[in-house]
One Martini backbone bead per residue (centre of mass of N, CA, C, O) as a GRO file, in nm:
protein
  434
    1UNK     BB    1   0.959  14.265  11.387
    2UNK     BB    2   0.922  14.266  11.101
    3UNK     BB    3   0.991  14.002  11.001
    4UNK     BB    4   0.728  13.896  11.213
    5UNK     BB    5   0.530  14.023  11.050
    6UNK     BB    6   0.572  13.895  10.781
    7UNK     BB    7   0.523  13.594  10.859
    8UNK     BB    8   0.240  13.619  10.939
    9UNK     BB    9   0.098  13.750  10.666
   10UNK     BB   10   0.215  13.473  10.500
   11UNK     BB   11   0.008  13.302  10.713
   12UNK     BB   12  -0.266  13.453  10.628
   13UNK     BB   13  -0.234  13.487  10.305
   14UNK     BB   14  -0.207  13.175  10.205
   15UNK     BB   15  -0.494  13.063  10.263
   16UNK     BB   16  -0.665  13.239  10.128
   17UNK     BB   17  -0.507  13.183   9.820
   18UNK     BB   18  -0.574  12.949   9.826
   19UNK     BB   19  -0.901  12.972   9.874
   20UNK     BB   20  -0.936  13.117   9.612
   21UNK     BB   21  -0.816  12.961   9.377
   22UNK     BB   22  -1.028  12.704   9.432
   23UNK     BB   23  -1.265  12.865   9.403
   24UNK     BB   24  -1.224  12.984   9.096
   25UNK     BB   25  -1.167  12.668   8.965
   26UNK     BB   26  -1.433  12.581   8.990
   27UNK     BB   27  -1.597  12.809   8.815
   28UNK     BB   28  -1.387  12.796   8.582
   29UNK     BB   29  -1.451  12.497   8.511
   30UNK     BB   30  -1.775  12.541   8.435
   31UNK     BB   31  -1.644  12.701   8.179
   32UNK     BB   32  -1.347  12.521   8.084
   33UNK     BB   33  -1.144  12.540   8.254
   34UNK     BB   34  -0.866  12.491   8.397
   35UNK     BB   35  -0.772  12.462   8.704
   36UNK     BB   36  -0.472  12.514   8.702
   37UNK     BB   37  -0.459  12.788   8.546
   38UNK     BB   38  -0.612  12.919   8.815
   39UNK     BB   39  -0.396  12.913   9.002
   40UNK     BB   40  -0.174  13.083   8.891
   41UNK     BB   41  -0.295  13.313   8.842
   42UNK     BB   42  -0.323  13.349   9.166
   43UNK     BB   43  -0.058  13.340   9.236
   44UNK     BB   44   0.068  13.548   9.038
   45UNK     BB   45  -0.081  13.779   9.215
   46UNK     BB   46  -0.018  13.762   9.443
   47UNK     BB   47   0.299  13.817   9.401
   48UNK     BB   48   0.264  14.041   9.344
   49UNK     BB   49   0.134  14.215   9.630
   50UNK     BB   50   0.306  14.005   9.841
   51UNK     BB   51   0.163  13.770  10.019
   52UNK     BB   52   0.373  13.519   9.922
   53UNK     BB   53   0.689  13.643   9.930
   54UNK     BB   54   0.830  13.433  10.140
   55UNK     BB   55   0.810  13.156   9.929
   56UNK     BB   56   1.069  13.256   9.713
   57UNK     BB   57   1.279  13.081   9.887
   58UNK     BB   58   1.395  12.754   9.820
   59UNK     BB   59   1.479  12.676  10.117
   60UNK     BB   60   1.199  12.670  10.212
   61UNK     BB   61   0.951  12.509  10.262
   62UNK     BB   62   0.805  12.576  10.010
   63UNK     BB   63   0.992  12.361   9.831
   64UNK     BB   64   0.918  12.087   9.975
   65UNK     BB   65   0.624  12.110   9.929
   66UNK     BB   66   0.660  12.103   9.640
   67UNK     BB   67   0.795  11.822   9.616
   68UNK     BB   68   0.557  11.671   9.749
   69UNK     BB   69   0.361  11.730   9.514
   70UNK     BB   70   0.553  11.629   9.313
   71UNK     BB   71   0.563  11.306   9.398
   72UNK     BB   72   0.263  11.205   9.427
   73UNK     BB   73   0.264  11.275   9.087
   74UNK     BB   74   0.450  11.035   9.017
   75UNK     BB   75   0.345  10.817   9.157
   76UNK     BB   76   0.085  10.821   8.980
   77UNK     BB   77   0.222  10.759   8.719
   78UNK     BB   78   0.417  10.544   8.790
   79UNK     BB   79   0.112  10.350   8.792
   80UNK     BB   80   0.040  10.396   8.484
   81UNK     BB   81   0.331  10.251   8.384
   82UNK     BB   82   0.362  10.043   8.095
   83UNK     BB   83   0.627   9.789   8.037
   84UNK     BB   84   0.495   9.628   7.845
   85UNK     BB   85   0.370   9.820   7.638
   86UNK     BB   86   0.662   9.876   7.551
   87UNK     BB   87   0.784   9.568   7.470
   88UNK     BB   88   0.564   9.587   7.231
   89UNK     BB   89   0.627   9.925   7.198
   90UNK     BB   90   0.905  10.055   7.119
   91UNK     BB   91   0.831  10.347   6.987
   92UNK     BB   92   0.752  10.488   7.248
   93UNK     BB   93   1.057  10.481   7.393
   94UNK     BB   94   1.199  10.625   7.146
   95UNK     BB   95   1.020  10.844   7.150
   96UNK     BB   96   1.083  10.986   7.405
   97UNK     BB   97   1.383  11.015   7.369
   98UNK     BB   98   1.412  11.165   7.104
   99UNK     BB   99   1.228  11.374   7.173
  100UNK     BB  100   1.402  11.486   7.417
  101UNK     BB  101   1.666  11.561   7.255
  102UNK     BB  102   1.555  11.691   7.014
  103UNK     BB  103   1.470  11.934   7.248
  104UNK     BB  104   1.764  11.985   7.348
  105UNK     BB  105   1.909  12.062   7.095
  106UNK     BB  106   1.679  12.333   6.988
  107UNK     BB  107   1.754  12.499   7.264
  108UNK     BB  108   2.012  12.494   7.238
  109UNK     BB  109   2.073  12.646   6.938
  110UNK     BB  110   1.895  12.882   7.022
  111UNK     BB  111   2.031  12.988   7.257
  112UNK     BB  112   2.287  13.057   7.116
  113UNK     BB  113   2.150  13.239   6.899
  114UNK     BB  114   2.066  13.405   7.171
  115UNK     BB  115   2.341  13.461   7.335
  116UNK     BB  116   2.353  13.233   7.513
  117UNK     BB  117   2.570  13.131   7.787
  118UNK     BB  118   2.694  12.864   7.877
  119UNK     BB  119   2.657  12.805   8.196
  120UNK     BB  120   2.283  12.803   8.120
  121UNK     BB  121   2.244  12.667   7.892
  122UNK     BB  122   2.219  12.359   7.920
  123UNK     BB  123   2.038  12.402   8.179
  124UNK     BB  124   1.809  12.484   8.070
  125UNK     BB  125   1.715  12.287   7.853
  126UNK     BB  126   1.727  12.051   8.055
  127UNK     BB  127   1.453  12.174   8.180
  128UNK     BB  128   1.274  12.202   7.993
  129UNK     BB  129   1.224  11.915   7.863
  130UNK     BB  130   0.984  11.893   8.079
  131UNK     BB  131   0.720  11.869   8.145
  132UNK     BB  132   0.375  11.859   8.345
  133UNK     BB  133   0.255  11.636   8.538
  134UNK     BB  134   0.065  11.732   8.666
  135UNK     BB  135  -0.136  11.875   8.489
  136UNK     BB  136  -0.153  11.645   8.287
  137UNK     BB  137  -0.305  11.463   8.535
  138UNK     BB  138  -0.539  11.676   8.621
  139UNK     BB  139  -0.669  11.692   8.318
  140UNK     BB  140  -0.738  11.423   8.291
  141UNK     BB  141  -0.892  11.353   8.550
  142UNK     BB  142  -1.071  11.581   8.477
  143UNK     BB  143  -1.176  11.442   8.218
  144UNK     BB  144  -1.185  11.146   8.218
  145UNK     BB  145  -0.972  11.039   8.064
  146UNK     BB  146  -0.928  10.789   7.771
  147UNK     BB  147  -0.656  10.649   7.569
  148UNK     BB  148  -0.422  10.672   7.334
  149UNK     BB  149  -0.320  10.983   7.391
  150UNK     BB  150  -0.342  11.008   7.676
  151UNK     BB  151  -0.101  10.741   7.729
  152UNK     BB  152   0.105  10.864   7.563
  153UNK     BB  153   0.116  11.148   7.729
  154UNK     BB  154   0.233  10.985   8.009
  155UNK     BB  155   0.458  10.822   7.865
  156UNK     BB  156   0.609  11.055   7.793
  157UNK     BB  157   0.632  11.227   7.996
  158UNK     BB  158   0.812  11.057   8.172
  159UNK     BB  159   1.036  11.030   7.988
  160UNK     BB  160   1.118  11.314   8.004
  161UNK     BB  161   1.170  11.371   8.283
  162UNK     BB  162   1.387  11.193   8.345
  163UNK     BB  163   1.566  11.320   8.120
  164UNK     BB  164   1.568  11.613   8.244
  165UNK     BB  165   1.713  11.472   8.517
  166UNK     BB  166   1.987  11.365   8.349
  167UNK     BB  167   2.053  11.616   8.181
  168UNK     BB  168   2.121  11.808   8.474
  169UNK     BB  169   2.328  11.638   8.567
  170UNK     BB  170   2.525  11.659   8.386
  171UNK     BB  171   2.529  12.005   8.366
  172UNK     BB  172   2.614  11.992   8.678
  173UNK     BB  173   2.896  11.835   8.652
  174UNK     BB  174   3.026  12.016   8.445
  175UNK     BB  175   3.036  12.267   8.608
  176UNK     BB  176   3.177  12.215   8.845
  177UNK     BB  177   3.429  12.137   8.693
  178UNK     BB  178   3.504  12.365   8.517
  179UNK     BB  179   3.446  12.602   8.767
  180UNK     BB  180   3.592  12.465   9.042
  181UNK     BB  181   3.698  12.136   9.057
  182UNK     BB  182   3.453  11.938   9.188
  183UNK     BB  183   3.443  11.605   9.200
  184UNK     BB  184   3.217  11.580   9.439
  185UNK     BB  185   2.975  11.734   9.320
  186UNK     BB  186   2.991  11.598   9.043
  187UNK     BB  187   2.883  11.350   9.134
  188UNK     BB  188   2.626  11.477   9.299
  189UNK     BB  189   2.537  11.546   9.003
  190UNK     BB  190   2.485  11.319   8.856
  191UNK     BB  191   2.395  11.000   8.782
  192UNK     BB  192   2.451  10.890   9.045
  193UNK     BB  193   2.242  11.038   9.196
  194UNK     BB  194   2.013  10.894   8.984
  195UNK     BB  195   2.093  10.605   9.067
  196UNK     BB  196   1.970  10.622   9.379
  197UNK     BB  197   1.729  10.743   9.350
  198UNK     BB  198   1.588  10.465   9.222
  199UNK     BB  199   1.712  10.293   9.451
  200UNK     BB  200   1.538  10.415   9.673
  201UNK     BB  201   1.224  10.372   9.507
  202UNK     BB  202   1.248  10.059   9.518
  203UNK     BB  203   1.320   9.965   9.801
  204UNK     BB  204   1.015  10.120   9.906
  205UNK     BB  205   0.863   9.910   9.665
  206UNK     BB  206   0.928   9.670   9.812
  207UNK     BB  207   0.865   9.708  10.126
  208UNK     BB  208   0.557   9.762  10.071
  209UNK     BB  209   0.477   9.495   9.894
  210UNK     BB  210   0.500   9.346  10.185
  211UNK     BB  211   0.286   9.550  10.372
  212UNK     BB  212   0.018   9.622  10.196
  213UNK     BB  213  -0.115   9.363  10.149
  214UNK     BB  214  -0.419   9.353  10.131
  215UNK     BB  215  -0.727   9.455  10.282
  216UNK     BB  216  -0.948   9.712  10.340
  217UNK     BB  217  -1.206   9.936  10.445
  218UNK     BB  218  -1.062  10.190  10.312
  219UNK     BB  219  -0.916  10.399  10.070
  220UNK     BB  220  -0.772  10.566  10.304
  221UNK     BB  221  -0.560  10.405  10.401
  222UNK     BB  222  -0.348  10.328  10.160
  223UNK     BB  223  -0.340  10.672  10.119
  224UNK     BB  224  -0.175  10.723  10.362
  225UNK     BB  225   0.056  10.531  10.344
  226UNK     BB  226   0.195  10.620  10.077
  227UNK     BB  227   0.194  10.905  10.167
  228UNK     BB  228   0.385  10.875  10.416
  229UNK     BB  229   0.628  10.746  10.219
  230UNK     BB  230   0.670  11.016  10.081
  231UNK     BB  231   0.759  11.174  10.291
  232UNK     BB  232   1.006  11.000  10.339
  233UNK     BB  233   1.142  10.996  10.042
  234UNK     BB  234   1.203  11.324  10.015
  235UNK     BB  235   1.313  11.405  10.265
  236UNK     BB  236   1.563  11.165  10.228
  237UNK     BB  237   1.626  11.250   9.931
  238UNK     BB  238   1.686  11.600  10.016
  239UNK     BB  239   1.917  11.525  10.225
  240UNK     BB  240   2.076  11.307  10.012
  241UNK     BB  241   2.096  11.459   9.747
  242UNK     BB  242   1.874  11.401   9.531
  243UNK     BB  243   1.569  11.273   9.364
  244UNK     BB  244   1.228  11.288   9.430
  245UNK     BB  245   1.103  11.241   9.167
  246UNK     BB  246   1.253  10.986   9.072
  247UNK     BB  247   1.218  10.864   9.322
  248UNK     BB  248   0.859  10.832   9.278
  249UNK     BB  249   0.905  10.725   8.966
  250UNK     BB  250   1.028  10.464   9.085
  251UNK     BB  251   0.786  10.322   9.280
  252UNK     BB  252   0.557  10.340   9.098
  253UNK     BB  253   0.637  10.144   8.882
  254UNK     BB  254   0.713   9.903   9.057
  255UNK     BB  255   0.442   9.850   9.189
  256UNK     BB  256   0.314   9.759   8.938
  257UNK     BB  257   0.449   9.538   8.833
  258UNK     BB  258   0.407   9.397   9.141
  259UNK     BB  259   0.104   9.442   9.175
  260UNK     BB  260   0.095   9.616   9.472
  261UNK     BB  261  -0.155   9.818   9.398
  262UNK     BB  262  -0.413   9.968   9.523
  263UNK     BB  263  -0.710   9.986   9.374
  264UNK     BB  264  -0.886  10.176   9.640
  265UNK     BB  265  -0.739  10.407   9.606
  266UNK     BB  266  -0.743  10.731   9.583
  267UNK     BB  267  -0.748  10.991   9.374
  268UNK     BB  268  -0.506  11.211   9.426
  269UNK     BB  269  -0.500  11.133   9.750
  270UNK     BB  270  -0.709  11.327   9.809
  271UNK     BB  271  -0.755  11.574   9.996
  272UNK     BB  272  -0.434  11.623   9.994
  273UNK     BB  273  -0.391  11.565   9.652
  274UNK     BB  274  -0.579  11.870   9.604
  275UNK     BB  275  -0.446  12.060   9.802
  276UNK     BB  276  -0.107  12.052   9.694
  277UNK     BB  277  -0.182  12.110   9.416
  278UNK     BB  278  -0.280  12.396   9.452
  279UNK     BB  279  -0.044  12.497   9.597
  280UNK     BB  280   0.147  12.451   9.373
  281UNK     BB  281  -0.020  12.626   9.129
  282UNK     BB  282   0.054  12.886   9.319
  283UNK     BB  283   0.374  12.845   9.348
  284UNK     BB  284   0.442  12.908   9.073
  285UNK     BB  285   0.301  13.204   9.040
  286UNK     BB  286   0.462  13.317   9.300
  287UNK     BB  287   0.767  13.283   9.152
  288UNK     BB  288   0.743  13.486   8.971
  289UNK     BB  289   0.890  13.743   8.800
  290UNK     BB  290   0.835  14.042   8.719
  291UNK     BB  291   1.129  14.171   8.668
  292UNK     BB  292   1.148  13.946   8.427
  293UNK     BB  293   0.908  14.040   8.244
  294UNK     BB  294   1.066  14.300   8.131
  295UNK     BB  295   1.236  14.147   7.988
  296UNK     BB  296   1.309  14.055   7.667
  297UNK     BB  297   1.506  13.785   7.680
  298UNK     BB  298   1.258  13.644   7.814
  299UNK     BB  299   1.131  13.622   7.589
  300UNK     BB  300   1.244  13.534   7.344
  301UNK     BB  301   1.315  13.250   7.525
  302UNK     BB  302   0.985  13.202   7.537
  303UNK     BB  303   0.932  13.147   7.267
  304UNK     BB  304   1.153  12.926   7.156
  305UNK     BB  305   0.989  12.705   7.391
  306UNK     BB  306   0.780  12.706   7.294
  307UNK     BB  307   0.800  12.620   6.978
  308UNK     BB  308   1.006  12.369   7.079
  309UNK     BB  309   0.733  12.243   7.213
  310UNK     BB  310   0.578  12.212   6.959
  311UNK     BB  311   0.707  12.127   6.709
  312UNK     BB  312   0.875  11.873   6.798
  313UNK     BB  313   0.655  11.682   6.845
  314UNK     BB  314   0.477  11.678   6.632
  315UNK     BB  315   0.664  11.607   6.442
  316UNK     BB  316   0.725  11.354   6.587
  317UNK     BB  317   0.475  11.204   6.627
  318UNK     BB  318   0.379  11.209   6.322
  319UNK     BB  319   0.619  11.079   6.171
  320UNK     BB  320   0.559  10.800   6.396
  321UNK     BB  321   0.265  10.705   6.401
  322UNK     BB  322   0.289  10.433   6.239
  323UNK     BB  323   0.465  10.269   6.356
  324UNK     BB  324   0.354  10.320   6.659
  325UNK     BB  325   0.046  10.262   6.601
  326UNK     BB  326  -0.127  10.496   6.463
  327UNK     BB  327  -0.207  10.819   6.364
  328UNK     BB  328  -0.140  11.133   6.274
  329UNK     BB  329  -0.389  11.287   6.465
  330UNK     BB  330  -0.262  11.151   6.724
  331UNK     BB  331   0.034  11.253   6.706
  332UNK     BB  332  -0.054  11.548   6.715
  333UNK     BB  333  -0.265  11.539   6.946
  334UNK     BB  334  -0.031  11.473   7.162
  335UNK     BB  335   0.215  11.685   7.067
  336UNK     BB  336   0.000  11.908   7.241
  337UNK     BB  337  -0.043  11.782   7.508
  338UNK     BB  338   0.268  11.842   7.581
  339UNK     BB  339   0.315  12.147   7.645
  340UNK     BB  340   0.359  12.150   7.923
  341UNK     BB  341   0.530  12.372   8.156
  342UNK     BB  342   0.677  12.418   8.503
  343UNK     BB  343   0.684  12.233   8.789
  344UNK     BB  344   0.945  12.102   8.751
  345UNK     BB  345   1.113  12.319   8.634
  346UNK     BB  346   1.108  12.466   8.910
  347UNK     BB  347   1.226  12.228   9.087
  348UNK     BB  348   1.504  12.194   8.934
  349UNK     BB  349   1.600  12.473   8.971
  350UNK     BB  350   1.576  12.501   9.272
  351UNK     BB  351   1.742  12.248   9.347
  352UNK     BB  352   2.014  12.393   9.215
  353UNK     BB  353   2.031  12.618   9.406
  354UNK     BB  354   2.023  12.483   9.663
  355UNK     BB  355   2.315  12.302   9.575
  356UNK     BB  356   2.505  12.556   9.427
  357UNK     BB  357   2.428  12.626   9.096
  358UNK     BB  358   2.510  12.894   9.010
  359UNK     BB  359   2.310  12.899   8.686
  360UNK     BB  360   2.006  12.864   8.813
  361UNK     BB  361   1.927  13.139   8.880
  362UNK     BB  362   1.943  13.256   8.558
  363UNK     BB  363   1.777  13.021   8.444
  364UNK     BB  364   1.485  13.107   8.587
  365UNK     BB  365   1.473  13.398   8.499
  366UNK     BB  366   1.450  13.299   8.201
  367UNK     BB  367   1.216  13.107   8.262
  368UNK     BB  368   0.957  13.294   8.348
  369UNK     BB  369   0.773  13.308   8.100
  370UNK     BB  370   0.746  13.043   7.996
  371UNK     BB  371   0.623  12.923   8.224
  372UNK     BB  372   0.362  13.079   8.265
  373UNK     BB  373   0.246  13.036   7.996
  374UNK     BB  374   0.282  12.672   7.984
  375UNK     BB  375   0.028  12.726   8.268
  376UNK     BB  376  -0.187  12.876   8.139
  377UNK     BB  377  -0.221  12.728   7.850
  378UNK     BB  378  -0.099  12.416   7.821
  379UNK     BB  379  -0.400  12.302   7.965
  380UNK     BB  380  -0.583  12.422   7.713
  381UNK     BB  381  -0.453  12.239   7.495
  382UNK     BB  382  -0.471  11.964   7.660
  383UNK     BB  383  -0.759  11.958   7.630
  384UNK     BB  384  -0.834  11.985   7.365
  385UNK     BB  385  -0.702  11.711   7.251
  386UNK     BB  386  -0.867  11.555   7.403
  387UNK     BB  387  -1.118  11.604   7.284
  388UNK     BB  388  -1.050  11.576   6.964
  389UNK     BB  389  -1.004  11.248   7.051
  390UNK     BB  390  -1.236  11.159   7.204
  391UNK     BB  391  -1.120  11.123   7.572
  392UNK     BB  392  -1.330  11.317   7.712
  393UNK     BB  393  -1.540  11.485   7.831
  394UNK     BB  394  -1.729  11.648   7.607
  395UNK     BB  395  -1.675  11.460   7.346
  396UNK     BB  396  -1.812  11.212   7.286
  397UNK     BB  397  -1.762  10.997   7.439
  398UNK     BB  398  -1.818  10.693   7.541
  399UNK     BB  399  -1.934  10.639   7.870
  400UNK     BB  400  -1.926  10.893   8.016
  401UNK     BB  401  -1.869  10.971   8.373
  402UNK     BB  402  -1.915  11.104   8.716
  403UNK     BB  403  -1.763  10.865   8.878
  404UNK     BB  404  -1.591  10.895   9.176
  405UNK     BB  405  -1.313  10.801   9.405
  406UNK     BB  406  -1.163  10.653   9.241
  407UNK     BB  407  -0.854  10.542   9.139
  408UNK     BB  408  -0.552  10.597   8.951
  409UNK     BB  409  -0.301  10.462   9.129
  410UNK     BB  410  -0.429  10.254   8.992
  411UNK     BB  411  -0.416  10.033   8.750
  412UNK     BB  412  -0.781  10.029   8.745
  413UNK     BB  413  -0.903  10.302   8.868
  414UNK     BB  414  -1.107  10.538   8.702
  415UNK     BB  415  -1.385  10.707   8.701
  416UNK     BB  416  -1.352  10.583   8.435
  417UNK     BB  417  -1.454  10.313   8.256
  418UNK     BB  418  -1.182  10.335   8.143
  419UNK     BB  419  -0.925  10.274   8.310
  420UNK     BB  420  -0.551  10.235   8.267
  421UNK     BB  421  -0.552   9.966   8.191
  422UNK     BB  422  -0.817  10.001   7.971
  423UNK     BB  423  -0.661  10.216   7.828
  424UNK     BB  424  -0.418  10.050   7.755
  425UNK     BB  425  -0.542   9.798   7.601
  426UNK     BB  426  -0.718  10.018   7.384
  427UNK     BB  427  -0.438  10.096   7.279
  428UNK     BB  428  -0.347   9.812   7.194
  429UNK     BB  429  -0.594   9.798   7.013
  430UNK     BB  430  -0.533  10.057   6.805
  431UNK     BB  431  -0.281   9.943   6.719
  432UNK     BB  432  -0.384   9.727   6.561
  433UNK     BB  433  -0.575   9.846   6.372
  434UNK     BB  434  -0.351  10.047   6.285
   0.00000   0.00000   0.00000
């Protein structure tokens, strides 16, 4: 009987905080605050009280929902990554693997320098390296940034975060091989499994870009058929141990490619994806350990974490920018923009304790801090950058119009004056300037 009081009550308090947290967000987004910060912040206080402690096992519901709506994003942004773009400008993918690596080698060093033990000093490392893609794209969208900053950080995003899910089958593989001597679990944990996942979401976006080409009569068809193709996806990734983050951010890319993308799809899924994402950064914050947050080793980890995600990037921006095709101060603010780390990071730890990787839950618990952190500041602070780059709403962009609802699942085709796809010819135009 407890059980099921317990059961109904977090089924009557889930949807309330999600309508708190969304009210709230639009209240203080009218004064300058992202909406992103707003939902953690009532998720962390939800959770506080209780409200929403049932979503808190990872094996539940709550978790899979939480990777259907980051695989959404993922989508979305895998359809903005021009790898066209790549072929001309090969510093910006040089660029993100360099930066990806130079940031696991400096939390790997730091985590042990703070006397974190092997077993999950590697796994934390590799799970930081991600950026937060939801965050990032909901700034920017929410923002209707467009520019060479904008898609340097979504472009380099997206490389951290494939890196981040490569480095930690590694970590993952090392780990079965070592303590357990498990050769199968070590295989399904490896890149073995980063390359399956890949050919999955290319597999559906070979067969969607056959069967969605043509007219629709509106923005809403194309986007349930996506929404549902991601929903099947997801399920099919999460059955068969795969990477459904990786597989969505490989289909919405070679969609891109094959050109087969919708262009008056909706912005953000409509009405469902930002239903689902207000939901991610409220399931966020309600997963947030207050018992992690007393732990002084926990913030310790919190500093080392945000230190080496701001200066890493930064230093490594600003050092490659002229090469890259940039100045140095677009340089700075890209790697400003992109401390953002939290929702994916939180899926990639959950998703490998539920796969039984040992050391999952203490790298979780150790990473409560950052987690925090990093989802409550680090979207203000990659607002402010995209503003000083001047590519935000309010920032003096020539041209911001605060217009409509069409979509930036295809690049072009973006509420701001110039799509993604415009945005990627402009940053291609300032970098021959530059």
């Amino acid at each position: 009987m407890n059980m099921l009081s317990q059961g109904w009550g977090a089924l009557v308090a889930w949807p309330a905080v999600l309508w708190l947290a969304w009210w709230l967000g639009e209240r203080w987004h009218a004064r300058g605050l992202p909406r992103v910060s707003t939902y953690v912040a009532v998720g962390l206080v939800g959770g506080a009280l209780g409200g929403v402690a049932s979503l808190r096992v990872p094996h539940e519901g709550g978790a899979l929902l939480a990777q259907l709506a980051l695989a959404l994003v993922l989508f979305e942004l895998g359809c903005r990554i021009h790898l066209g773009w790549f072929r001309r400008n090969p510093w910006v993918p040089a660029l993100g693997v360099l930066q990806s690596l130079a940031l696991f080698a400096a939390l790997y060093r730091g985590l042990a320098a703070l006397g974190v033990t092997e077993p999950w000093r590697a796994l934390l490392a590799a799970a930081a390296v991600a950026a937060s893609p939801a965050a990032l794209l909901r700034v920017a969208n929410d923002a209707r940034a467009a520019g060479q900053v904008t898609e340097r950080m979504l472009h380099l995003a997206a490389i951290q975060s494939v890196l981040a899910v490569l480095l930690l089958k590694l970590a993952s593989a090392y780990w079965f091989l070592s303590a357990e001597g498990d050769w199968g679990q070590a295989l399904l944990s490896s890149l073995y499994a980063g390359l399956l996942s890949v050919a999955l979401g290319v597999a559906l976006a070979v067969v969607l870009s056959a069967l969605m080409r043509g007219a629709y009569p509106s923005s809403a068809v194309p986007t349930v058929g996506y929404a549902l193709a991601l929903v099947w996806l997801t399920v099919v990734a999460d059955a068969l141990r795969l990477s459904p983050l990786l597989a969505a951010l490989s289909f919405g890319v070679l969609l891109r490619e094959r050109l087969a993308w919708v262009a008056n799809a909706q912005r953000d899924f409509g009405t469902l994806g930002l239903t689902l994402g207000v939901f991610l950064f409220v399931y966020v914050g309600a997963r947030t350990s207050w018992s992690a947050l007393a732990d002084g080793a926990v913030w310790a980890v919190a500093a080392l974490i945000v230190a080496a995600r701001l200066v890493v990037p930064v230093a490594l921006n600003a050092a490659l920018a002229v090469p890259s095709g940039t100045t140095v101060r677009k340089g700075v603010l890209t790697g400003v923009a992109l401390l953002p780390m939290s929702a994916m990071t939180l899926v990639l730890l959950e998703r490998s304790a539920a796969l039984g990787l040992g050391p999952a839950p203490q790298a979780l618990w150790h990473a409560s801090a950052a987690l925090l952190l990093l989802e409550l500041a680090g979207p203000v602070l990659t607002l402010w950058a995209l503003r000083a780059a001047r590519e935000a709403d309010g920032s003096g962009r020539r041209g911001a119009s605060s217009g409509g609802e069409r979509s930036a699942l295809a690049a072009g085709s973006s509420p701001a004056p110039a799509g993604p796809r415009e945005a990627i010819r402009s940053a291609d135009d300032h970098t021959a300037r530059a």
